[in-house]
């Protein structure tokens, strides 16, 4: 039959095989609050407590003094600080993601604007080139028309000169004969 005497937490942890420091006490993480030891009591007659223990028959005796309250406040404060730090880090990361998304959106908009401007410049250049080619075509058309007109006039004058020359030759031959 197990005894009803309290078992210190350090002894319970040692029995479970936890690591110990050089002084024989449990190692506590750095900057952790020091809490008074919690004792477990193994109660053999759980009926006498009328349900004050848990279903396994173990009772947890915790000191109810100010040290425990201070430790609880410190632990709660550290937990809140850690949570706030984590939320701050998550918020900062989300903000960086949003900033990066906005930067990428801005880069896409700048590129789209540059492409639009390039397309507009190309359209303007093509329009100017078309106008220049139309004016060159008009000049070429006028040149060809005038050259053809000049050629026809020259041919007509040449034909007239030949007719006159033949007529004079005919008169010269008739006068001589």
Short mmCIF file of C-alpha atoms in Angstrom, two decimals, residues 79-167:
data_model
loop_
_atom_site.label_atom_id
_atom_site.label_comp_id
_atom_site.label_asym_id
_atom_site.label_seq_id
_atom_site.Cartn_x
_atom_site.Cartn_y
_atom_site.Cartn_z
CA UNK A 79 3.86 34.89 -22.26
CA UNK A 80 2.06 38.06 -23.35
CA UNK A 81 5.36 39.70 -24.26
CA UNK A 82 6.37 36.65 -26.28
CA UNK A 83 2.96 36.60 -27.98
CA UNK A 84 3.20 40.30 -28.78
CA UNK A 85 6.72 39.82 -30.13
CA UNK A 86 5.52 36.93 -32.27
CA UNK A 87 2.54 38.93 -33.51
CA UNK A 88 4.82 41.87 -34.22
CA UNK A 89 7.17 39.64 -36.22
CA UNK A 90 4.25 38.13 -38.11
CA UNK A 91 2.78 41.59 -38.73
CA UNK A 92 6.13 42.87 -39.96
CA UNK A 93 6.49 39.88 -42.28
CA UNK A 94 2.97 40.39 -43.62
CA UNK A 95 3.71 44.09 -44.12
CA UNK A 96 6.89 43.21 -46.06
CA UNK A 97 4.87 40.82 -48.22
CA UNK A 98 2.27 43.52 -48.89
CA UNK A 99 5.01 46.05 -49.66
CA UNK A 100 6.68 43.62 -52.03
CA UNK A 101 3.33 42.96 -53.73
CA UNK A 102 2.78 46.70 -54.13
CA UNK A 103 6.32 47.12 -55.48
CA UNK A 104 5.73 44.36 -58.01
CA UNK A 105 2.40 45.91 -58.97
CA UNK A 106 4.14 49.26 -59.41
CA UNK A 107 6.87 47.66 -61.54
CA UNK A 108 4.23 46.02 -63.73
CA UNK A 109 2.42 49.35 -64.07
CA UNK A 110 5.66 51.15 -64.94
CA UNK A 111 6.50 48.48 -67.51
CA UNK A 112 2.98 48.66 -68.96
CA UNK A 113 3.27 52.46 -69.14
CA UNK A 114 6.68 52.18 -70.82
CA UNK A 115 5.27 49.68 -73.33
CA UNK A 116 2.30 51.94 -74.02
CA UNK A 117 4.60 54.91 -74.54
CA UNK A 118 6.86 52.87 -76.81
CA UNK A 119 3.86 51.72 -78.83
CA UNK A 120 2.61 55.31 -79.08
CA UNK A 121 6.04 56.55 -80.22
CA UNK A 122 6.19 53.78 -82.82
CA UNK A 123 2.69 54.67 -84.04
CA UNK A 124 3.64 58.34 -84.34
CA UNK A 125 6.87 57.48 -86.20
CA UNK A 126 4.97 55.20 -88.59
CA UNK A 127 2.38 57.91 -89.20
CA UNK A 128 5.13 60.47 -89.94
CA UNK A 129 6.88 57.98 -92.23
CA UNK A 130 3.61 57.34 -94.05
CA UNK A 131 3.05 61.08 -94.52
CA UNK A 132 6.61 61.46 -95.85
CA UNK A 133 6.12 58.54 -98.23
CA UNK A 134 2.79 60.00 -99.42
CA UNK A 135 4.47 63.32 -100.14
CA UNK A 136 7.34 61.54 -101.94
CA UNK A 137 4.75 59.56 -103.92
CA UNK A 138 2.93 62.79 -104.86
CA UNK A 139 6.19 64.39 -105.99
CA UNK A 140 7.07 61.28 -107.98
CA UNK A 141 3.59 61.27 -109.54
CA UNK A 142 3.90 64.95 -110.50
CA UNK A 143 7.43 64.32 -111.83
CA UNK A 144 6.31 61.37 -113.94
CA UNK A 145 3.23 63.22 -115.18
CA UNK A 146 5.29 66.30 -116.11
CA UNK A 147 8.00 64.21 -117.73
CA UNK A 148 5.42 62.35 -119.80
CA UNK A 149 3.77 65.65 -120.74
CA UNK A 150 7.15 67.15 -121.68
CA UNK A 151 8.03 64.02 -123.68
CA UNK A 152 4.72 64.22 -125.57
CA UNK A 153 5.26 67.90 -126.31
CA UNK A 154 8.80 67.21 -127.48
CA UNK A 155 7.61 64.35 -129.67
CA UNK A 156 4.84 66.57 -131.08
CA UNK A 157 7.31 69.39 -131.80
CA UNK A 158 9.74 66.92 -133.35
CA UNK A 159 6.98 65.52 -135.56
CA UNK A 160 5.93 69.07 -136.53
CA UNK A 161 9.54 69.92 -137.34
CA UNK A 162 9.85 66.82 -139.51
CA UNK A 163 6.61 67.67 -141.34
CA UNK A 164 7.82 71.21 -141.94
CA UNK A 165 11.19 69.94 -143.08
CA UNK A 166 9.53 67.52 -145.50
CA UNK A 167 7.24 70.26 -146.74
#
